[in-house]
mmCIF file of C-alpha atoms in Angstrom:
data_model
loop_
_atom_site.group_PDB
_atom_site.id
_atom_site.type_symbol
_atom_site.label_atom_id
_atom_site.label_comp_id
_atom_site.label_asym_id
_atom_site.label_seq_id
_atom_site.Cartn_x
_atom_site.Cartn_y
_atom_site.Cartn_z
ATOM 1 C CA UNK A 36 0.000 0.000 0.000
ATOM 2 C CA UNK A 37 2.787 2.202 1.115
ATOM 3 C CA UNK A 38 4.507 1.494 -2.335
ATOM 4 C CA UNK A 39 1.386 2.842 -4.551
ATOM 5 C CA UNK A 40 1.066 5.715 -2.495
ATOM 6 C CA UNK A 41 4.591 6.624 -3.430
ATOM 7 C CA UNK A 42 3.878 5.904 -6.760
ATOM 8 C CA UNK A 43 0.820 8.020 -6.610
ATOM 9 C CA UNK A 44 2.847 11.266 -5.110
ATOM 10 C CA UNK A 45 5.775 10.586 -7.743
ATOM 11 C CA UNK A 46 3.219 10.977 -10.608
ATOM 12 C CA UNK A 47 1.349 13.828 -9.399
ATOM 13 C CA UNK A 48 4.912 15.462 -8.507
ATOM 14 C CA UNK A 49 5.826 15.002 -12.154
ATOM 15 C CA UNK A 50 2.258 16.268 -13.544
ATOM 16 C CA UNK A 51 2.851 19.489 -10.865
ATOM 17 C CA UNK A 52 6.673 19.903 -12.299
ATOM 18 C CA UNK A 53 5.051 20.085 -15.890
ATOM 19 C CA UNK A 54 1.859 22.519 -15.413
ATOM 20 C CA UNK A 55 4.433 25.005 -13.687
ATOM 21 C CA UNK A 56 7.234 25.079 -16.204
ATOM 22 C CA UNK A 57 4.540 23.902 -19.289
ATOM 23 C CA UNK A 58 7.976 21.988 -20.432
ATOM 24 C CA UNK A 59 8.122 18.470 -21.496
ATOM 25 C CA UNK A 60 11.241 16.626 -19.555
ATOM 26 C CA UNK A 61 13.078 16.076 -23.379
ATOM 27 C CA UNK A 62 12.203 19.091 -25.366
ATOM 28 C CA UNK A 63 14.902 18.316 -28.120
ATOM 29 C CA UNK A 64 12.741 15.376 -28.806
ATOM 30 C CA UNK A 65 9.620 14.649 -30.967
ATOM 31 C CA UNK A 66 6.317 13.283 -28.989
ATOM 32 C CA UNK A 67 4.334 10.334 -30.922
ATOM 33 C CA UNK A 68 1.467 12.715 -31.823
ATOM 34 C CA UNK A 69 4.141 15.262 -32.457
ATOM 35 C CA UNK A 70 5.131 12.834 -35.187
ATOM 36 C CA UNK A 71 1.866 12.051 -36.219
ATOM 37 C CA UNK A 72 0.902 15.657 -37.003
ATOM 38 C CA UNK A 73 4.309 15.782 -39.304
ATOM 39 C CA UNK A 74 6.916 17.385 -37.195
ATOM 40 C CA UNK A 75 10.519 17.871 -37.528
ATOM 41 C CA UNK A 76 13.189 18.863 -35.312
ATOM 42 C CA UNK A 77 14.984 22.066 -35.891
ATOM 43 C CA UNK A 78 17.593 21.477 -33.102
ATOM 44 C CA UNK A 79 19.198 17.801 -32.478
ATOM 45 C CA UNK A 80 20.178 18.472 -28.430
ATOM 46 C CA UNK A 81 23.681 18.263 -29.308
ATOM 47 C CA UNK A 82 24.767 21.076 -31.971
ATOM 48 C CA UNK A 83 24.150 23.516 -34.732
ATOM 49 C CA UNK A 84 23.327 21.013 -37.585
ATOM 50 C CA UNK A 85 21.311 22.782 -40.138
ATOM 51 C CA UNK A 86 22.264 26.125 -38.617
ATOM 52 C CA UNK A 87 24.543 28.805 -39.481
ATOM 53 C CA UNK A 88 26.116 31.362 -37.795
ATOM 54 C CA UNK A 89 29.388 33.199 -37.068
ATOM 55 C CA UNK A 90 30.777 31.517 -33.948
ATOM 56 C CA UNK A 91 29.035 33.711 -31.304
ATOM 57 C CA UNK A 92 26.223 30.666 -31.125
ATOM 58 C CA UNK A 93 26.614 27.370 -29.467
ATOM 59 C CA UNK A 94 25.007 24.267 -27.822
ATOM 60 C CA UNK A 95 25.352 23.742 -23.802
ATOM 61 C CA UNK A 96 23.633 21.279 -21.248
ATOM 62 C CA UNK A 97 21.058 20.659 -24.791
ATOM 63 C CA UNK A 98 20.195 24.299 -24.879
ATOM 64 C CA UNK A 99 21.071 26.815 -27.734
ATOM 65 C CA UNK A 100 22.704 29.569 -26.092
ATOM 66 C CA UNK A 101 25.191 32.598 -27.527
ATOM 67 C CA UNK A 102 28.172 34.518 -26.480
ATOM 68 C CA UNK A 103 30.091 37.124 -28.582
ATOM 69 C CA UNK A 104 29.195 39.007 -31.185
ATOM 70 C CA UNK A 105 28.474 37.395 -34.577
ATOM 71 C CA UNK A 106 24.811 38.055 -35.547
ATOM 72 C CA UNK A 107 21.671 35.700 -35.988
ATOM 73 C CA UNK A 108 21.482 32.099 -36.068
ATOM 74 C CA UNK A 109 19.725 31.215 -39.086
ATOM 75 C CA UNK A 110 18.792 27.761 -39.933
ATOM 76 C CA UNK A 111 19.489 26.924 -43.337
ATOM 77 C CA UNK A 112 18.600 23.071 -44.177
ATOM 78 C CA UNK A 113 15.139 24.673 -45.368
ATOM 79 C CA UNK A 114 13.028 27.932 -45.903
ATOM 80 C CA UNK A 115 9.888 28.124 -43.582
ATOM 81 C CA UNK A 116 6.538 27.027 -45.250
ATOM 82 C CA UNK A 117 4.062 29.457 -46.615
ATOM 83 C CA UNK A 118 1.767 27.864 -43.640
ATOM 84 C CA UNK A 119 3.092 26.538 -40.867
ATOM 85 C CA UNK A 120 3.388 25.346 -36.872
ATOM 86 C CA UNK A 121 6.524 26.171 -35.105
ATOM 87 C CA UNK A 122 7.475 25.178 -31.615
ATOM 88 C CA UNK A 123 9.858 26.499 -28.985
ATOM 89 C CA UNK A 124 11.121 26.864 -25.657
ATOM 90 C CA UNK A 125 12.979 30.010 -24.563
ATOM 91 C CA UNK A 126 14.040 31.956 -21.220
ATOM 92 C CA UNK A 127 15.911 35.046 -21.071
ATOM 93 C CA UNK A 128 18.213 36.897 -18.053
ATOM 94 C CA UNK A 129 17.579 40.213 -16.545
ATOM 95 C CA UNK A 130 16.869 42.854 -19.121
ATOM 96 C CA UNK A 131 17.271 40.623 -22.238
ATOM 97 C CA UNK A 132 16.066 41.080 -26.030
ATOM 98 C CA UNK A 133 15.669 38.597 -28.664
ATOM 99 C CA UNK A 134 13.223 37.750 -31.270
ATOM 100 C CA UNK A 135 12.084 35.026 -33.739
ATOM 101 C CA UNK A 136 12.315 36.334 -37.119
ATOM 102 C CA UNK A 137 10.132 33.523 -39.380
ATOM 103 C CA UNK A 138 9.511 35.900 -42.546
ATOM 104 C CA UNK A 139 10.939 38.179 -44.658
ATOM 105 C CA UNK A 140 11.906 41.520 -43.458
ATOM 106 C CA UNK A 141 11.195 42.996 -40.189
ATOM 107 C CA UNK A 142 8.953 40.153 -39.039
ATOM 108 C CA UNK A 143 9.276 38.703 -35.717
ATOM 109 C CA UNK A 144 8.211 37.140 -32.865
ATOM 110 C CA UNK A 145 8.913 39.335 -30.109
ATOM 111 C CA UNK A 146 11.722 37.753 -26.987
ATOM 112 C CA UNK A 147 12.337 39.979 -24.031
ATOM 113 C CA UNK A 148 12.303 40.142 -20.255
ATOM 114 C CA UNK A 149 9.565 42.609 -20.017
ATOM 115 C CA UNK A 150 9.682 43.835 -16.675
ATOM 116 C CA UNK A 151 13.407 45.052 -17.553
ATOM 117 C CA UNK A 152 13.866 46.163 -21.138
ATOM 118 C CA UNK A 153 12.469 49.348 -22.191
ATOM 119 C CA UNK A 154 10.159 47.717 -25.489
ATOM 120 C CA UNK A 155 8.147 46.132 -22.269
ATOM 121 C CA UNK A 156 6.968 49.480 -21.608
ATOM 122 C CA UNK A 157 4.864 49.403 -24.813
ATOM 123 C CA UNK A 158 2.562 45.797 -25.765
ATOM 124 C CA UNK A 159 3.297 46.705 -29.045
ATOM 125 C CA UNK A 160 7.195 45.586 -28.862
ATOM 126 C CA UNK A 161 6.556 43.170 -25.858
ATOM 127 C CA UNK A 162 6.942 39.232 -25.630
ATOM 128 C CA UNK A 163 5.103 37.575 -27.996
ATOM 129 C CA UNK A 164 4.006 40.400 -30.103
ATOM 130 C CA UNK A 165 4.631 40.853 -33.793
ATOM 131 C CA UNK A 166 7.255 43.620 -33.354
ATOM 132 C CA UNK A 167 6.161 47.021 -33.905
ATOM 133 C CA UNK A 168 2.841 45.673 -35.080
ATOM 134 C CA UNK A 169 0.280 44.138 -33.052
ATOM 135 C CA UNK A 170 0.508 43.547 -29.164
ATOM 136 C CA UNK A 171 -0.519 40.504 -27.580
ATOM 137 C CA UNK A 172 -3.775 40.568 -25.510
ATOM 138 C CA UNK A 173 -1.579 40.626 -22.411
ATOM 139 C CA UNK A 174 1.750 39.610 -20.719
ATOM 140 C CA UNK A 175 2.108 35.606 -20.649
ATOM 141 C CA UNK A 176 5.383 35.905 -19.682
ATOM 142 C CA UNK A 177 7.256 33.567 -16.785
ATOM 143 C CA UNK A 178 9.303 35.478 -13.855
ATOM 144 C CA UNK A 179 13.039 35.911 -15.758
ATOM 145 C CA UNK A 180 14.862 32.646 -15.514
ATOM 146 C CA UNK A 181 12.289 30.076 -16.341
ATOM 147 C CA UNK A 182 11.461 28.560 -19.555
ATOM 148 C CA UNK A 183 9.008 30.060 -21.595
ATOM 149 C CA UNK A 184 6.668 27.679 -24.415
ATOM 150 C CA UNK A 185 6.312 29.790 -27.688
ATOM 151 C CA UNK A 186 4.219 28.904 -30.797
ATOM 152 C CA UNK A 187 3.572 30.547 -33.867
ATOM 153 C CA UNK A 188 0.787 29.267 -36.359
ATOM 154 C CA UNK A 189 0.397 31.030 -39.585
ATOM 155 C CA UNK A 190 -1.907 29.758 -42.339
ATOM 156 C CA UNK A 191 -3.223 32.184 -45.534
ATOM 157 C CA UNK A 192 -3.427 35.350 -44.378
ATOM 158 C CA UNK A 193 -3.984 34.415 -40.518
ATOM 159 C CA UNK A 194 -1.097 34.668 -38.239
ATOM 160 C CA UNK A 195 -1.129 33.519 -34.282
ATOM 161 C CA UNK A 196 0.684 33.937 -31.576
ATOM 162 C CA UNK A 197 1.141 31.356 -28.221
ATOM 163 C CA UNK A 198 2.481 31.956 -25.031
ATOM 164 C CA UNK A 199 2.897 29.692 -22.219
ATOM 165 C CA UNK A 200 -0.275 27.492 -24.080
ATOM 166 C CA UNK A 201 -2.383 31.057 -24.248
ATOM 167 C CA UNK A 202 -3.224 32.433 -27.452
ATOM 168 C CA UNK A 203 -2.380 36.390 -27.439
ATOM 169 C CA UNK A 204 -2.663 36.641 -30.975
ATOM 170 C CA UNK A 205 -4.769 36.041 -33.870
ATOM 171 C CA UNK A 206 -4.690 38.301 -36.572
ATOM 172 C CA UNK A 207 -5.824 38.131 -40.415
ATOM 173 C CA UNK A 208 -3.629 40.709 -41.364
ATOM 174 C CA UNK A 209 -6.592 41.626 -44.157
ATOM 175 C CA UNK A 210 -9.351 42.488 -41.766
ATOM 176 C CA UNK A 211 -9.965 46.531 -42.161
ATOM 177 C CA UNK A 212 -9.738 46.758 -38.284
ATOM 178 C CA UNK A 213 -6.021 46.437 -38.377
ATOM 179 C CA UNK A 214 -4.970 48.182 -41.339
ATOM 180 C CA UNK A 215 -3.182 50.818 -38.990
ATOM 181 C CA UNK A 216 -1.037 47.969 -37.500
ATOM 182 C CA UNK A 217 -0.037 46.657 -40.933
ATOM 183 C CA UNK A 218 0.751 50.278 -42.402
ATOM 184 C CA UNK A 219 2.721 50.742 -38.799
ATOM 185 C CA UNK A 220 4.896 47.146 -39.346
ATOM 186 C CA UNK A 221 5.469 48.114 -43.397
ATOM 187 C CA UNK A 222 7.164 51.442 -42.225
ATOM 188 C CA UNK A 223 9.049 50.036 -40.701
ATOM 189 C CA UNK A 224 10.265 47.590 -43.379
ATOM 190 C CA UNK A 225 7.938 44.544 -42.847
ATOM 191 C CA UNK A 226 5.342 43.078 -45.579
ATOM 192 C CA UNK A 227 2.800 40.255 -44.066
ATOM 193 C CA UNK A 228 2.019 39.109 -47.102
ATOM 194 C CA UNK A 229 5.960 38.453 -47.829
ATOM 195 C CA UNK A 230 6.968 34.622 -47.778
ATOM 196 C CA UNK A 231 9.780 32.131 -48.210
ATOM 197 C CA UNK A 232 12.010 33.281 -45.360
ATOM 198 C CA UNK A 233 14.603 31.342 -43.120
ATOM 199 C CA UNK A 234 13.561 31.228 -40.096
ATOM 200 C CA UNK A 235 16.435 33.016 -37.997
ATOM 201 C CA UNK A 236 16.882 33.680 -34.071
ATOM 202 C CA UNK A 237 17.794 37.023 -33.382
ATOM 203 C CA UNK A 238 21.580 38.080 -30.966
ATOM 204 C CA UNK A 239 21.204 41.597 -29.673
ATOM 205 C CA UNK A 240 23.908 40.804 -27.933
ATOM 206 C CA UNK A 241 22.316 39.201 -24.754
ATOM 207 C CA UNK A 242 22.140 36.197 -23.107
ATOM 208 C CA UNK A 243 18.915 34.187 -24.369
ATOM 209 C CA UNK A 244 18.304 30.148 -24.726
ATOM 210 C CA UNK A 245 16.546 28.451 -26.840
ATOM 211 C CA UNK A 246 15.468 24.729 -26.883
ATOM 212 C CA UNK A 247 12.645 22.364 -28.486
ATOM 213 C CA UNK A 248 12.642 23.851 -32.086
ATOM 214 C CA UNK A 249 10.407 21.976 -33.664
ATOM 215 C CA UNK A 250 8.042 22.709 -37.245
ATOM 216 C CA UNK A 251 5.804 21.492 -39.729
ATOM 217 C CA UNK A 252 4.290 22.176 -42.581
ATOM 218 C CA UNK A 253 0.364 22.821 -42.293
ATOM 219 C CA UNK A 254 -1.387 21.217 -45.060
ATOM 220 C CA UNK A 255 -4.393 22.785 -47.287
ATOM 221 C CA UNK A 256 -6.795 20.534 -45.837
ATOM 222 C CA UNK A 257 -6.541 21.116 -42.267
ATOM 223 C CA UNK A 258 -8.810 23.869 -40.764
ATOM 224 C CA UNK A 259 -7.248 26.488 -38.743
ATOM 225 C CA UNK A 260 -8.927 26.780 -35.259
ATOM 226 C CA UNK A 261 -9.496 30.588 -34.487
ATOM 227 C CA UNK A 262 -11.217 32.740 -31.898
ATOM 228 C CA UNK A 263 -11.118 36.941 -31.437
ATOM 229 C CA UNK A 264 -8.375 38.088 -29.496
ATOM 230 C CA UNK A 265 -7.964 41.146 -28.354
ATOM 231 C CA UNK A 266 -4.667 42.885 -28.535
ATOM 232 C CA UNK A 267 -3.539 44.973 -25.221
ATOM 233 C CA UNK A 268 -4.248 48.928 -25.268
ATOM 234 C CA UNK A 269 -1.019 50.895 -25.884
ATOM 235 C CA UNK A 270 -1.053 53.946 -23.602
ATOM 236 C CA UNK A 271 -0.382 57.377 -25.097
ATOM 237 C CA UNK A 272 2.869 57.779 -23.427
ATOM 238 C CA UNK A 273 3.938 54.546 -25.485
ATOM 239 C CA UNK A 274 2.278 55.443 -28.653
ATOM 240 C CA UNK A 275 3.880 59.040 -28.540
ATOM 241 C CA UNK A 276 7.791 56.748 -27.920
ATOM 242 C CA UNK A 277 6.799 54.874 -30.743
ATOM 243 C CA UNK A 278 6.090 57.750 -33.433
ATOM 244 C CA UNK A 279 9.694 58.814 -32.390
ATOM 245 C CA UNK A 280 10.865 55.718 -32.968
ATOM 246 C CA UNK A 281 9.578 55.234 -36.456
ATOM 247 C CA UNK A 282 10.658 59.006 -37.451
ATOM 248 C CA UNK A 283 14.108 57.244 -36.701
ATOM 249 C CA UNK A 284 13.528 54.653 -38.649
ATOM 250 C CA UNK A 285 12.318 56.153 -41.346
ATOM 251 C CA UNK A 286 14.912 59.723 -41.889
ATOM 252 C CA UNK A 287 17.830 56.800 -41.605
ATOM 253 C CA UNK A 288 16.288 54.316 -44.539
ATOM 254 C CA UNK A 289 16.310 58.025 -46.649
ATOM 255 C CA UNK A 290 19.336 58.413 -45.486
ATOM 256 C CA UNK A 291 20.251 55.223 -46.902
ATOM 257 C CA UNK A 292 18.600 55.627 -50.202
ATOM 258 C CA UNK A 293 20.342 58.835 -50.933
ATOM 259 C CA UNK A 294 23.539 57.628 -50.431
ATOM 260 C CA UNK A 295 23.566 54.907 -53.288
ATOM 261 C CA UNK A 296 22.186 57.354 -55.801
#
């Protein structure tokens, strides 16, 4: 009797450990359904296969990891689909920026500690967003330090964005109600209807780790399960930094035309 009650604890310990952290105990690996739905692993556990970078990225204790300067990691073995599923695990220190970059141009998937870093004063350019375009409906985000689950589903023109197994985005990027966000992202240098990207994780020079990159391609037949989100309210203080920030943006890509006239 003793012995099944400590068999009993020891599985509800495990099912605890895994609704707190929302991590499977091998992340590097595929599940059966996983498998069944067509997944592939982007990252083996053990190095940079597939991947290429300049030597500021590497592989420790199964987690992808940088130091140095060097620039993105960019897997290579194959462009992302037009519609697709992509999984991952990431957890960032104090103060830390990265992003997942999964189409061309200034598209992204927004990685940051946003109690620290100054784009988590605005929803627009916090976690989980699409950068500079549309916030998430509100901050998923674990305490700094602890793995976060992300997940990105894009299919036609609908794009969705997962947090810690909530849904803080879903967006059809043709719907008149968001015009304003899409006009806001192509100033900036980003087209949503642009495809055939590699996907690439982004080094701004701070410590982030990745693990669990896995993808698949979505195919034609299979329905896309969606439901009105709706994104956080950006306060005027924010809205006001991010007008400056685009007037940046934009005198410096004039700037750049000019000079190779």
């Amino acid at each position: 009797m003793k012995k099944q009650i400590g068999i009993i604890c020891l599985g509800c310990l495990v099912l605890l450990q895994f609704n707190q952290t929302g991590c499977t105990s091998e992340p590097n690996q595929l599940t059966e359904q996983e498998k069944q739905q067509g997944f592939k692993l982007l990252f083996n556990g053990k190095d940079l296969t597939g991947w290429q970078h300049s030597g500021n990225w590497k592989v420790e204790d199964d987690v992808v990891t940088r130091s140095g300067k060097g620039g993105s990691l960019v897997y290579e073995a194959e462009p992302v689909p037009d519609d697709f599923e992509l999984k991952f695990e990431w957890k960032v220190a104090e103060g830390s920026n990265s992003g997942v970059y999964y189409r061309p141009g200034q598209y992204e998937y927004q990685i940051l500690d946003n109690s620290k870093h100054v784009d988590g004063q605005n929803p627009r350019t916090s976690a989980a967003s699409i950068y500079f375009c549309l916030p998430p409906s509100h901050d998923a985000t674990r305490p700094v330090g602890e793995w976060n689950t992300g997940r990105i589903v894009c299919q036609g023109t609908v794009i969705q964005h997962w947090l810690n197994g909530e849904k803080v985005i879903d967006l059809d990027y043709t719907d008149p109600r968001y015009a304003w966000h899409v006009e806001l992202l192509a100033n900036r240098g980003g087209n949503l209807s642009d495809r055939g990207a590699n996907l690439y994780l982004q080094d701004h020079g701070d410590p982030v780790w990745y693990r669990g990159l896995k993808m698949r391609r979505i195919p034609g037949s299979e329905k896309l399960k969606r439901s009105e989100v709706k994104p956080a309210d950006v306060s005027d203080t924010a809205m006001a930094a991010e007008q400056r920030k685009l007037q940046k943006i934009m005198e410096n890509r004039t700037r750049q035309q000019l000079k190779k006239k």
